[in-house]
Short mmCIF file of N, CA and C in Angstrom, two decimals:
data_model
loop_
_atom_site.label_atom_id
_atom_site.label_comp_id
_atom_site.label_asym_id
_atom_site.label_seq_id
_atom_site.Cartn_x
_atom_site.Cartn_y
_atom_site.Cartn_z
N UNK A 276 134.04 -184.79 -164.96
CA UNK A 276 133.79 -183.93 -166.10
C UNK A 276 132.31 -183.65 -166.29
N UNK A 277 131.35 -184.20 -164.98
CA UNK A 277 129.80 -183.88 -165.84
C UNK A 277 129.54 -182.59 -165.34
N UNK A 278 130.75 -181.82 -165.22
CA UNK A 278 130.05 -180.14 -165.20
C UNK A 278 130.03 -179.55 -166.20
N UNK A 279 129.19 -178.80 -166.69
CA UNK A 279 129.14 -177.84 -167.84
C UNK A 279 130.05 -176.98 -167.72
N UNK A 280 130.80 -176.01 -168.99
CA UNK A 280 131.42 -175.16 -169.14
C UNK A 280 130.88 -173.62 -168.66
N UNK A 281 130.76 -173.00 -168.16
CA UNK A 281 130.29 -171.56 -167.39
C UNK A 281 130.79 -170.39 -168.14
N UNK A 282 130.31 -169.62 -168.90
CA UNK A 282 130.93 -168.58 -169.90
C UNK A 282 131.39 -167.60 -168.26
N UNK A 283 132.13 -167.27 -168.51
CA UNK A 283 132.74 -166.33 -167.35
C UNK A 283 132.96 -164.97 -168.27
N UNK A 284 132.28 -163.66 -167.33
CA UNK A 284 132.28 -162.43 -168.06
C UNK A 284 133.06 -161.24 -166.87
N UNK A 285 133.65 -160.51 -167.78
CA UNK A 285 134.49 -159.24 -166.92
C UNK A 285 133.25 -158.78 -167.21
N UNK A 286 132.42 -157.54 -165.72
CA UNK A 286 131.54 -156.29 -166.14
C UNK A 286 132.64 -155.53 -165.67
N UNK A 287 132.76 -153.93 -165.95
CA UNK A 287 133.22 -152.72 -165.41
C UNK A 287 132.02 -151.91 -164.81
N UNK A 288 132.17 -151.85 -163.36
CA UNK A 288 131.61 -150.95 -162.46
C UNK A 288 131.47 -149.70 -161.99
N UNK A 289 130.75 -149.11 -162.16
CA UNK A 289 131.39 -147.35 -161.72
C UNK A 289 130.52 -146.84 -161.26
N UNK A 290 128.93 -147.00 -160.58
CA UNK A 290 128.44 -146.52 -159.94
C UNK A 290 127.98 -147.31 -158.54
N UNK A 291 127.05 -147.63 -158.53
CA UNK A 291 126.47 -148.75 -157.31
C UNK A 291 126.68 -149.55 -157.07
N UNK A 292 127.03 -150.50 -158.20
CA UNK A 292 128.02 -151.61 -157.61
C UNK A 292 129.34 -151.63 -157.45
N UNK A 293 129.46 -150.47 -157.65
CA UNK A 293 131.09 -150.47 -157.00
C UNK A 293 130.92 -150.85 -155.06
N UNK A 294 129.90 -150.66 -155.03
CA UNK A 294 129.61 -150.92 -153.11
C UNK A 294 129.27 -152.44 -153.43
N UNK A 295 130.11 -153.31 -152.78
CA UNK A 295 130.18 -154.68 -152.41
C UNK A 295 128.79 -154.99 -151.61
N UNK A 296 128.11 -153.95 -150.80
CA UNK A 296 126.79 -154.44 -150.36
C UNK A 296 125.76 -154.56 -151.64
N UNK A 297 126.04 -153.97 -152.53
CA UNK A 297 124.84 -153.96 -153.36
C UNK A 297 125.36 -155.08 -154.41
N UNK A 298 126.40 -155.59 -154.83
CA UNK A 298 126.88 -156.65 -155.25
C UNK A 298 126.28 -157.98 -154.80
N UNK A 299 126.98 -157.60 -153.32
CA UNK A 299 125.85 -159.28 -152.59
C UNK A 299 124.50 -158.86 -153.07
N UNK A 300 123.92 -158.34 -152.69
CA UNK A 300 122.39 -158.09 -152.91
C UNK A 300 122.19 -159.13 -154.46
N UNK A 301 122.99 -158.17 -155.19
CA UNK A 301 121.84 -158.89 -156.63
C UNK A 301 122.36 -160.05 -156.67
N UNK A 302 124.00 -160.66 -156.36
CA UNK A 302 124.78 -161.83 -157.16
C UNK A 302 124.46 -163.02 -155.67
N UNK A 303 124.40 -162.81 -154.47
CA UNK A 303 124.65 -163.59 -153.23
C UNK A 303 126.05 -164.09 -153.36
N UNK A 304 126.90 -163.27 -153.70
CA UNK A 304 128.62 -163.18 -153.56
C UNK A 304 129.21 -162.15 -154.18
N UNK A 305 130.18 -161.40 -153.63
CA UNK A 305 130.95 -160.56 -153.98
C UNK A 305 132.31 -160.79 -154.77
N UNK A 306 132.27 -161.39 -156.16
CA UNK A 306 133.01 -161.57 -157.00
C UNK A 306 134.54 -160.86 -157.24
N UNK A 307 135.81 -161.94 -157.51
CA UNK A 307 136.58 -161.04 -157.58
C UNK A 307 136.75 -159.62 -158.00
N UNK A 308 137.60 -158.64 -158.09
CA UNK A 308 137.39 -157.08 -158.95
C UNK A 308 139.23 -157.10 -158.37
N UNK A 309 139.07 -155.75 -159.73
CA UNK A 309 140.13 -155.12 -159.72
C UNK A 309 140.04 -153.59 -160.32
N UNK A 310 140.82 -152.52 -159.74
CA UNK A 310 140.36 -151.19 -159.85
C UNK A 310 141.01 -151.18 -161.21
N UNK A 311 140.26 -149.80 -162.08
CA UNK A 311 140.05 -150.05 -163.45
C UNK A 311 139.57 -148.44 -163.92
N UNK A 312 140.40 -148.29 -165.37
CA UNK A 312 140.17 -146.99 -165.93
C UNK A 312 139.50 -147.24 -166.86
N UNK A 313 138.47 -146.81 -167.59
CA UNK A 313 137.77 -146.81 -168.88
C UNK A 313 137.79 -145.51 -169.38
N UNK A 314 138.94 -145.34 -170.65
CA UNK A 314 139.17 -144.07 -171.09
C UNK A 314 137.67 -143.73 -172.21
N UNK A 315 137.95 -141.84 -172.09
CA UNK A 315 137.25 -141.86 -173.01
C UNK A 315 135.37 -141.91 -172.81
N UNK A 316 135.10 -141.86 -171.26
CA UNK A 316 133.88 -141.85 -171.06
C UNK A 316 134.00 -140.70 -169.88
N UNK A 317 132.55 -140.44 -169.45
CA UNK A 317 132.49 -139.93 -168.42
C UNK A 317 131.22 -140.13 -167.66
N UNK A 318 131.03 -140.28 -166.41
CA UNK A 318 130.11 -140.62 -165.52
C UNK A 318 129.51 -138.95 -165.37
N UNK A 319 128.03 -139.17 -165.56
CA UNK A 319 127.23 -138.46 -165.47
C UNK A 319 126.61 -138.49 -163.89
N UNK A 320 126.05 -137.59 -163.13
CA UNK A 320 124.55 -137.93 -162.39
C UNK A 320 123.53 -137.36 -162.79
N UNK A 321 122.69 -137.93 -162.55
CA UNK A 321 121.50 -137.46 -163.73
C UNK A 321 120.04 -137.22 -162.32
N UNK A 322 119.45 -136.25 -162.87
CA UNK A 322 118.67 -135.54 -162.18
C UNK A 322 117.68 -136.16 -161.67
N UNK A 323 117.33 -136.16 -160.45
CA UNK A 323 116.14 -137.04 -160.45
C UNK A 323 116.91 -138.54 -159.84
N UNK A 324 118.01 -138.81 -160.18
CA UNK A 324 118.45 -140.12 -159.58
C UNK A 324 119.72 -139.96 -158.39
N UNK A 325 119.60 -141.27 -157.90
CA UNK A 325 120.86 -141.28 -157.16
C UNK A 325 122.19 -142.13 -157.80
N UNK A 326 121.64 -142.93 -158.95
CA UNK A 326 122.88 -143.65 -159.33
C UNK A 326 123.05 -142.77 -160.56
N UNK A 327 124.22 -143.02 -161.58
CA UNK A 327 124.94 -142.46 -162.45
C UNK A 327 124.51 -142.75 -163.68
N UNK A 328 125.22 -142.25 -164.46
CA UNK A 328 125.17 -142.87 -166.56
C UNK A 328 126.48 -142.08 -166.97
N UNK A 329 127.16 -143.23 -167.72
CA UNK A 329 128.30 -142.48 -168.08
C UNK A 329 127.94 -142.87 -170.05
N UNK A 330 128.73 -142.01 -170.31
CA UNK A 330 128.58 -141.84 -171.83
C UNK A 330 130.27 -141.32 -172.79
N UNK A 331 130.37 -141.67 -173.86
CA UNK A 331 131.33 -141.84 -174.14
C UNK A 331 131.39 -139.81 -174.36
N UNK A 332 132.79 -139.61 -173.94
CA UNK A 332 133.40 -138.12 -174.06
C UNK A 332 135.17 -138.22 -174.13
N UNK A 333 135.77 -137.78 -174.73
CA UNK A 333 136.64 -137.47 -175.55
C UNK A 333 137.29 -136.99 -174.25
N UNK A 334 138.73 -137.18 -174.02
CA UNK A 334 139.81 -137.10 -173.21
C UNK A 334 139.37 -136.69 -171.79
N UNK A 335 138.14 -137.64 -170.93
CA UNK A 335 137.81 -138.07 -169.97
C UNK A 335 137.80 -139.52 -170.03
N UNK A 336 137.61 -140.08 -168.09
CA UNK A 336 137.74 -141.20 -167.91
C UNK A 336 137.24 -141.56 -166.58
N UNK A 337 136.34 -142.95 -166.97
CA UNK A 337 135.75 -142.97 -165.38
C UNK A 337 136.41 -144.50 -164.53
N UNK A 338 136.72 -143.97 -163.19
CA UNK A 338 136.86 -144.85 -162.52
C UNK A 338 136.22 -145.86 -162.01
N UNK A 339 136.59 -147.38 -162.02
CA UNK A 339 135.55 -148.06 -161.57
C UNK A 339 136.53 -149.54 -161.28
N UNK A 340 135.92 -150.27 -161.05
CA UNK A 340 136.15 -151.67 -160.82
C UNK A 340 135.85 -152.57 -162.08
N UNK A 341 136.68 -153.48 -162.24
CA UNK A 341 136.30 -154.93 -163.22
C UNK A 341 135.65 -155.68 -162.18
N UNK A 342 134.62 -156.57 -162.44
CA UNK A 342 133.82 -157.54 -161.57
C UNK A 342 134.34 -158.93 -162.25
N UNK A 343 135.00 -159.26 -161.71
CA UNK A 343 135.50 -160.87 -162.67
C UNK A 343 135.29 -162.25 -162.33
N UNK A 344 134.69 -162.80 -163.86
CA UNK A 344 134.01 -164.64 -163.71
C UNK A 344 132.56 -163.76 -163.28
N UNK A 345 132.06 -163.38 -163.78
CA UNK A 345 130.40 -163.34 -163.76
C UNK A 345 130.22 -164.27 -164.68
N UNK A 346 128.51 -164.96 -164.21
CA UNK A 346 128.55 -166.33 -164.92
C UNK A 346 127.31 -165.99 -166.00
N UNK A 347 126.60 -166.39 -166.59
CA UNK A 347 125.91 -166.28 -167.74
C UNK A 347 124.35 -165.79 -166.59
N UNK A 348 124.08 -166.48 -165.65
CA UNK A 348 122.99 -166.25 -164.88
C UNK A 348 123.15 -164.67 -164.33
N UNK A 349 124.18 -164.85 -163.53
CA UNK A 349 125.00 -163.39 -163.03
C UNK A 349 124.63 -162.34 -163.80
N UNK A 350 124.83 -162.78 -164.80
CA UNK A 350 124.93 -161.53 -165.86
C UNK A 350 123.42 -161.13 -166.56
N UNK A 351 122.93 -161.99 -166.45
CA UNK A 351 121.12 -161.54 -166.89
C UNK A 351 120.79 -160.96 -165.81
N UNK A 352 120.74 -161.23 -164.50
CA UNK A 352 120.57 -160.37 -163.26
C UNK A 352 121.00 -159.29 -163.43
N UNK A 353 122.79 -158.72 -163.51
CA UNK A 353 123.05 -157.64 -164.09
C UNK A 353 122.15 -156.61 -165.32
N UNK A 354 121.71 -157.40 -166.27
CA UNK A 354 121.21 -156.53 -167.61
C UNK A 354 119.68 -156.15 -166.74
N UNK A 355 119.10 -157.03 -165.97
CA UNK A 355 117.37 -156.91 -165.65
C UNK A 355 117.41 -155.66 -164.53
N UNK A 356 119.23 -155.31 -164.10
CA UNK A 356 118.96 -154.69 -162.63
C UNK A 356 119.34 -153.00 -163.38
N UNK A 357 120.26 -153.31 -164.26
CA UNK A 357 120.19 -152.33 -165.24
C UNK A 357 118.95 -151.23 -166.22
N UNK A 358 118.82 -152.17 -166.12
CA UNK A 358 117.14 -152.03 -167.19
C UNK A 358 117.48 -151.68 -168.53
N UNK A 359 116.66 -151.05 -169.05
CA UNK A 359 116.48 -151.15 -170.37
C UNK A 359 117.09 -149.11 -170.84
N UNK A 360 117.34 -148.80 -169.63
CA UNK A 360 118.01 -147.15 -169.99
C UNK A 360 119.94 -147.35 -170.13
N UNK A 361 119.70 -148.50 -169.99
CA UNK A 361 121.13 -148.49 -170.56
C UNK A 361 121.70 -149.75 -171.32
N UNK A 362 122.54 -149.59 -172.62
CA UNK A 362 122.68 -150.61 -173.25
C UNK A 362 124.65 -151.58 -172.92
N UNK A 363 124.11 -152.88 -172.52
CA UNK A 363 125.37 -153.52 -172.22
C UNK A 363 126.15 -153.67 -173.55
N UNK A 364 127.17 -152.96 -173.27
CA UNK A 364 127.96 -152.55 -174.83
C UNK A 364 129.70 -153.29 -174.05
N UNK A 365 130.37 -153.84 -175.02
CA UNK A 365 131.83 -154.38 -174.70
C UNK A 365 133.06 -153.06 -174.82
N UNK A 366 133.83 -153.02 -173.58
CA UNK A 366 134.56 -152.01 -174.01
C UNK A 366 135.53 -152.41 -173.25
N UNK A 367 137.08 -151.61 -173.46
CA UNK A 367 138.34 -151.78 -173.64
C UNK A 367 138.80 -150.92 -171.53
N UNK A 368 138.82 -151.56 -170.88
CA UNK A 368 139.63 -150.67 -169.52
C UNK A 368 140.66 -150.89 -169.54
N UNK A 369 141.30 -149.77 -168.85
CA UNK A 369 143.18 -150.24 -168.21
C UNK A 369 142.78 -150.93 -166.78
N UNK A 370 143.63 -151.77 -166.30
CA UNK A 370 143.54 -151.92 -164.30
C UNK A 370 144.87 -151.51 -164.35
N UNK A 371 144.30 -150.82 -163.05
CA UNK A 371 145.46 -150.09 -162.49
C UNK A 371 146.63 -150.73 -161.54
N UNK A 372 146.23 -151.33 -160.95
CA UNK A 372 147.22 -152.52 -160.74
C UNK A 372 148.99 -152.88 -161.67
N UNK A 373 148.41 -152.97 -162.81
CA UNK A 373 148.99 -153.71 -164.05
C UNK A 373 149.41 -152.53 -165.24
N UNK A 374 148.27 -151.92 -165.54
CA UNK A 374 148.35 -151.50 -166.67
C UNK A 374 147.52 -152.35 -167.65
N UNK A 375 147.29 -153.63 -167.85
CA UNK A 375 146.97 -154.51 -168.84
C UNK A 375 145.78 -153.80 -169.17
N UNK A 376 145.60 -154.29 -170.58
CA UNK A 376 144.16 -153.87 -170.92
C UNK A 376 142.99 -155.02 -171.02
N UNK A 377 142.26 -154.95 -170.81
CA UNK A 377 140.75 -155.96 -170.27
C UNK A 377 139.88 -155.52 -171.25
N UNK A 378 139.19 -156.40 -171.27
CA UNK A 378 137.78 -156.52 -172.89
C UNK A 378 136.22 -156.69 -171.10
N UNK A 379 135.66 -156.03 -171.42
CA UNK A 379 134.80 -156.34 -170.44
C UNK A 379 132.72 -155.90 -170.99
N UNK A 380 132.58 -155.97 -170.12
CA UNK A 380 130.63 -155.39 -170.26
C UNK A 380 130.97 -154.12 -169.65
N UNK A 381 130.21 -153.25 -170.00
CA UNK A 381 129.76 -152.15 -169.23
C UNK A 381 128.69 -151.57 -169.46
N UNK A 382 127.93 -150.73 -168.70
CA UNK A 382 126.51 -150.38 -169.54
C UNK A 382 126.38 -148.81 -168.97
N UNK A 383 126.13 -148.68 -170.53
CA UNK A 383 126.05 -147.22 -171.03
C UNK A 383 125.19 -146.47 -171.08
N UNK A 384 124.49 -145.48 -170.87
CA UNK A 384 123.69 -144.53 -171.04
C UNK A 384 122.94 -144.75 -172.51
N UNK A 385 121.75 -145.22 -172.89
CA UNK A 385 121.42 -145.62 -174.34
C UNK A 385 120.79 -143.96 -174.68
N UNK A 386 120.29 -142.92 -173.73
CA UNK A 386 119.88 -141.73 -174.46
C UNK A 386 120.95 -140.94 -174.63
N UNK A 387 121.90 -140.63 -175.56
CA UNK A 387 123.03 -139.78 -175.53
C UNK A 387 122.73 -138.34 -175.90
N UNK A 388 121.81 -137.58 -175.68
CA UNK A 388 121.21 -136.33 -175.86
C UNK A 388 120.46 -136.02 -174.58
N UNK A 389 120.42 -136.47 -173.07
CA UNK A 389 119.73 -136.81 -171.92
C UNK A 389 119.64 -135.31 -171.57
N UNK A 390 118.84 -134.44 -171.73
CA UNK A 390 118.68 -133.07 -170.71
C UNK A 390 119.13 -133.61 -169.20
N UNK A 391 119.02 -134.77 -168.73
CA UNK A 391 118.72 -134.78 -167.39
C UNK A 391 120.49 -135.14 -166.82
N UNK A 392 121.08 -135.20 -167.74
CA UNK A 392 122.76 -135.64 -167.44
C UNK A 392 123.23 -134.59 -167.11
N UNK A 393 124.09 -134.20 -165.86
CA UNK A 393 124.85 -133.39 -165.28
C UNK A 393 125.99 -133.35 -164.62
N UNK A 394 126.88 -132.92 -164.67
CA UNK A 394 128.24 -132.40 -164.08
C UNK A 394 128.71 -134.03 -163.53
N UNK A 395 129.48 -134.55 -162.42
CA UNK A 395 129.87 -135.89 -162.21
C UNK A 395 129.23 -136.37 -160.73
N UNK A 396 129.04 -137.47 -161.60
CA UNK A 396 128.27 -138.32 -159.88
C UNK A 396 129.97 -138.68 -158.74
N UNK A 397 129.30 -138.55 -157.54
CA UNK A 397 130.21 -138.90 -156.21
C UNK A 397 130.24 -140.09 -155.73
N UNK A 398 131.45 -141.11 -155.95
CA UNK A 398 131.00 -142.66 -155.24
C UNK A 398 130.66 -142.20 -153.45
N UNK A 399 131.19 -141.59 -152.92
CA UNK A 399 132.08 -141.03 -151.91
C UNK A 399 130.55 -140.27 -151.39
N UNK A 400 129.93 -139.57 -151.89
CA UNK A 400 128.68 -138.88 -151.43
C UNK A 400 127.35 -140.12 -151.28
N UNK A 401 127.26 -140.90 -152.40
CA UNK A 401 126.55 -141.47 -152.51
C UNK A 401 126.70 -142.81 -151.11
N UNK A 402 127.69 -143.10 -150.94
CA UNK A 402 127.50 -143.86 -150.11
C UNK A 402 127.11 -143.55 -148.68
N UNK A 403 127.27 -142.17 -148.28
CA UNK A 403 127.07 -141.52 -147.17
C UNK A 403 126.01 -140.86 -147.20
N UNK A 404 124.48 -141.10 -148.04
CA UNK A 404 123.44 -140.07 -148.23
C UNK A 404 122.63 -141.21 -148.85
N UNK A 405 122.66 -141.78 -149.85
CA UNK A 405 121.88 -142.97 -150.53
C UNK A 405 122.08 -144.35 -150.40
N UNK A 406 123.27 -145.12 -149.68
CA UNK A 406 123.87 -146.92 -149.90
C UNK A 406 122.59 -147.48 -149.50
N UNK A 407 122.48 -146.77 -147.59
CA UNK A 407 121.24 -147.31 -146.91
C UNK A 407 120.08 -147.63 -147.81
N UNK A 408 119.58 -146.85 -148.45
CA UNK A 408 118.24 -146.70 -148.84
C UNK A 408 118.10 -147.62 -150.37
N UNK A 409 119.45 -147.30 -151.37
CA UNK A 409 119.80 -148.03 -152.43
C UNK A 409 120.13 -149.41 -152.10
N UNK A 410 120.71 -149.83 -150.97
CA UNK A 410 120.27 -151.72 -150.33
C UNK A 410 119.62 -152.14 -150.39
N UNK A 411 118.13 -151.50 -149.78
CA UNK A 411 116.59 -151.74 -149.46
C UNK A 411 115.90 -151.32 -150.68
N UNK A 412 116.09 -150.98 -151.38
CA UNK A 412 115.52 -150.91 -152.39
C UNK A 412 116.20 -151.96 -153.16
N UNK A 413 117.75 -151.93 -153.70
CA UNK A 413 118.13 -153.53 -154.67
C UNK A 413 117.43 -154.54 -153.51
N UNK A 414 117.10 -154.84 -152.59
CA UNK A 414 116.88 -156.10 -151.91
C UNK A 414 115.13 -156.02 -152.71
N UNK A 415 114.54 -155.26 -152.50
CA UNK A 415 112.57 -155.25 -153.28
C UNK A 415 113.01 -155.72 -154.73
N UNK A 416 113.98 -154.93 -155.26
CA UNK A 416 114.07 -155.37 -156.75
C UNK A 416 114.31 -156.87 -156.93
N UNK A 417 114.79 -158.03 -156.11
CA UNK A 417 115.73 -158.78 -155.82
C UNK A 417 114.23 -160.00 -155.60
N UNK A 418 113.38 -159.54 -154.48
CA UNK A 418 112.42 -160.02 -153.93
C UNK A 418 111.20 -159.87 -155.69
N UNK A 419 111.29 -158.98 -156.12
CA UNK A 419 110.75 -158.49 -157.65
C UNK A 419 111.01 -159.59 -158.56
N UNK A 420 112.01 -159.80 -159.04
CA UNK A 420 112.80 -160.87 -159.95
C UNK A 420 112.08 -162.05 -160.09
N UNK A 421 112.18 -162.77 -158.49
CA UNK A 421 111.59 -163.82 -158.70
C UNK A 421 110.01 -163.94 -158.79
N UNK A 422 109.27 -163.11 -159.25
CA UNK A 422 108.22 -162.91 -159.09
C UNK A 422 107.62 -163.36 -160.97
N UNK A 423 106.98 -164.40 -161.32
CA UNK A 423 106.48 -164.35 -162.30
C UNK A 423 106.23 -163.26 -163.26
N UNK A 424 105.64 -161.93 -162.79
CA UNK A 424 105.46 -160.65 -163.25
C UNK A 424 106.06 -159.52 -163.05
N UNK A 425 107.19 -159.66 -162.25
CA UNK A 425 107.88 -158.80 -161.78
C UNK A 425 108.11 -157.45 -162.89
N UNK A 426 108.26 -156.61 -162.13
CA UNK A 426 108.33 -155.45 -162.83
C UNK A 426 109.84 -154.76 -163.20
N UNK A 427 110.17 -153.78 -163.74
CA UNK A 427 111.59 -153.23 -164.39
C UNK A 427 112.10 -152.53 -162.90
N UNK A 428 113.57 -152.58 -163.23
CA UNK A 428 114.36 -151.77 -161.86
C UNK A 428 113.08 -150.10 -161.80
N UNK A 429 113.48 -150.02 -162.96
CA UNK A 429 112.66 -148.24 -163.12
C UNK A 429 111.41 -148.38 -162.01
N UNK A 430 110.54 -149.28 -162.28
CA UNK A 430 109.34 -148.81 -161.66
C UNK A 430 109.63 -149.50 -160.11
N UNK A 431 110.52 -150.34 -159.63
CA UNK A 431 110.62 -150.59 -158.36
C UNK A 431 111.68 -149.29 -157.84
N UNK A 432 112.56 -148.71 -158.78
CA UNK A 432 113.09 -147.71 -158.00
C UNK A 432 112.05 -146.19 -157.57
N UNK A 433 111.20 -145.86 -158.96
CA UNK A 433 110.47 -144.74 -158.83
C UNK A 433 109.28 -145.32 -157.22
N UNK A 434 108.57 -146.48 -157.36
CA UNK A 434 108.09 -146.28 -155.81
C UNK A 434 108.58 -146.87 -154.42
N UNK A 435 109.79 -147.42 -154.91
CA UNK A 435 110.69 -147.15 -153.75
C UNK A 435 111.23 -145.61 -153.73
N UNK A 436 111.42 -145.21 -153.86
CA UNK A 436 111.98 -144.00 -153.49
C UNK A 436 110.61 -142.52 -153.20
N UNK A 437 109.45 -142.59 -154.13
CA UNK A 437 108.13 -142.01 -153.56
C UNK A 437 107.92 -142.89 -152.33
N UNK A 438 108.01 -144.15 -151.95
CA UNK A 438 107.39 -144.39 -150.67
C UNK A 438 108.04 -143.79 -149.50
N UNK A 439 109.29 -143.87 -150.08
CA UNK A 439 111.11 -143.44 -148.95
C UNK A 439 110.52 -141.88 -148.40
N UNK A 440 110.61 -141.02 -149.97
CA UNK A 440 109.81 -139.80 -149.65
C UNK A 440 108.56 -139.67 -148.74
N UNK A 441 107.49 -140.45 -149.09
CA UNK A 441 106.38 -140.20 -148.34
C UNK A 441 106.35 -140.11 -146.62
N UNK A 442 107.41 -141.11 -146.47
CA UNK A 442 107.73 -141.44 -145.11
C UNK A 442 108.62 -140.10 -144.30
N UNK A 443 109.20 -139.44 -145.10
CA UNK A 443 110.03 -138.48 -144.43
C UNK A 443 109.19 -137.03 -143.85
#
């Protein structure tokens, strides 16, 4: 019994970590999941990026995965890889599997007036145009973390991706 109790958390997934490579990356394991509806929102892509923001909209729904037993550590990794443009808010999915309904994390778009939000992001595009480059970049963010001063996903993604550019 001298193990501590481990708060275990459902997140719901729907953009980048829905790819199991970028999962290992931040967690160093690919945690159970199960495919999953979250009514009532919709996944944005937003200009300027390659990953998504979904925001709550009225008789839409975005597809994604439950990530299940994330542990209290897990899950600060999650909020730091997130950053601070989106707020981890608790919300209600179906899995499709089942039907059951699940209480989970998900994180939301915190500017809900975003000029830069547009039409729907592609899991399906993104992995065939950005995974490569979005690996190597969560792996700097990853190498970032443990860094006393480390900096926000934002500013390791903006010069990862100007350096990506510079190189082309």
């Amino acid at each position: 019994m001298g193990e501590a109790a481990v708060a275990a958390h459902n997140v719901f997934v729907y953009g980048s970590l829905l790819s199991d490579d970028v999962v290992r990356v931040l967690l160093n394991r690919v945690p159970p999941s199960s495919a999953a509806l979250l009514n009532h929102f919709h996944r944005f892509s937003i200009k300027g990026r390659v990953y998504p923001a979904i925001l709550p909209v009225q008789n839409r729904h975005v597809s994604g995965r439950v990530l299940m037993g994330i542990s209290d550590p897990e899950l600060h990794i999650l909020d730091e890889f997130e950053d601070v443009e989106y707020q981890r808010t608790r919300v209600e999915v179906s899995l499709l599997e089942s039907s059951d309904k699940l209480q989970a994390h998900a994180y939301v778009w915190r500017n809900t007036s975003d000029p830069n939000l547009y039409g729907d992001w592609d899991f399906e595009e993104w992995k065939q145009v950005h995974k490569e480059s979005f690996i190597k970049m969560t792996m700097g963010f990853m190498e970032e973390l443990e860094l006393p001063e480390s900096k926000p996903i934002g500013a390791t993604y903006e010069s990862f991706y100007q350096q990506d550019d510079a190189e082309k």
